[in-house]
CSV table of C-alpha atoms in Angstrom, one decimal:
chain,number,residue,atom,x,y,z
A,1,MET,CA,83.9,178.5,92.4
A,2,THR,CA,83.8,180.5,95.6
A,3,GLU,CA,85.2,179.9,99.1
A,4,GLU,CA,81.7,179.1,100.4
A,5,GLU,CA,81.1,176.6,97.6
A,6,VAL,CA,84.3,174.8,98.5
A,7,LYS,CA,83.4,174.7,102.2
A,8,GLU,CA,79.8,173.5,101.4
A,9,TYR,CA,81.2,170.7,99.2
A,10,CYS,CA,83.6,169.7,102.0
A,11,ARG,CA,80.8,169.7,104.6
A,12,GLU,CA,78.8,167.3,102.4
A,13,TYR,CA,81.6,164.8,101.9
A,14,LEU,CA,84.0,165.1,104.8
A,15,ALA,CA,83.8,164.6,108.6
A,16,PRO,CA,83.2,167.9,110.4
A,17,TYR,CA,86.7,168.1,111.8
A,18,LYS,CA,88.2,167.9,108.3
A,19,VAL,CA,86.2,170.8,106.8
A,20,PRO,CA,88.6,173.7,106.2
A,21,THR,CA,88.0,177.0,108.0
A,22,LEU,CA,90.0,178.9,105.4
A,23,VAL,CA,90.0,178.5,101.7
A,24,GLU,CA,92.5,180.5,99.6
A,25,PHE,CA,92.8,180.5,95.8
A,26,ILE,CA,96.1,181.1,94.0
A,27,ASP,CA,96.7,181.3,90.3
A,28,GLU,CA,99.5,178.7,90.1
A,29,LEU,CA,101.2,176.3,92.5
A,30,PRO,CA,105.0,176.5,92.7
A,31,ARG,CA,106.3,173.3,91.2
A,32,THR,CA,109.6,171.4,91.0
A,33,ASN,CA,111.2,170.6,87.7
A,34,VAL,CA,109.4,167.2,87.8
A,35,GLY,CA,106.1,168.9,88.3
A,36,LYS,CA,105.4,168.1,92.0
A,37,PRO,CA,104.1,170.9,94.2
A,38,MET,CA,106.8,172.7,96.2
A,39,ARG,CA,105.3,172.3,99.7
A,40,ALA,CA,108.1,174.1,101.5
A,41,GLU,CA,107.7,177.1,99.2
A,42,LEU,CA,103.9,177.1,99.9
A,43,ARG,CA,104.7,177.1,103.7
A,44,ARG,CA,107.2,179.9,103.2
A,45,ILE,CA,104.6,182.0,101.3
A,46,GLU,CA,102.0,181.5,104.0
A,47,ARG,CA,104.5,182.3,106.8
A,48,GLU,CA,105.4,185.6,105.1
A,49,LYS,CA,101.8,186.4,104.6
A,50,ALA,CA,101.0,185.7,108.3
A,51,LEU,CA,103.9,187.9,109.4
A,52,LYS,CA,102.7,190.8,107.2
A,53,GLU,CA,99.2,190.4,108.6
A,54,GLY,CA,100.5,190.3,112.2
A,55,LYS,CA,99.4,186.8,113.0
């Protein structure tokens, strides 16, 4: 599946303001011992990436 395919699917089923402008694929989500996604860790990763890219 490509970024454009994800966006096209979203355009078909979601309101226009809910369609993502950026789609990023990762191999594996960081998870807690219980198996829940570690949202704070995802935010930290994105923050670091934005700093490296100068955003």
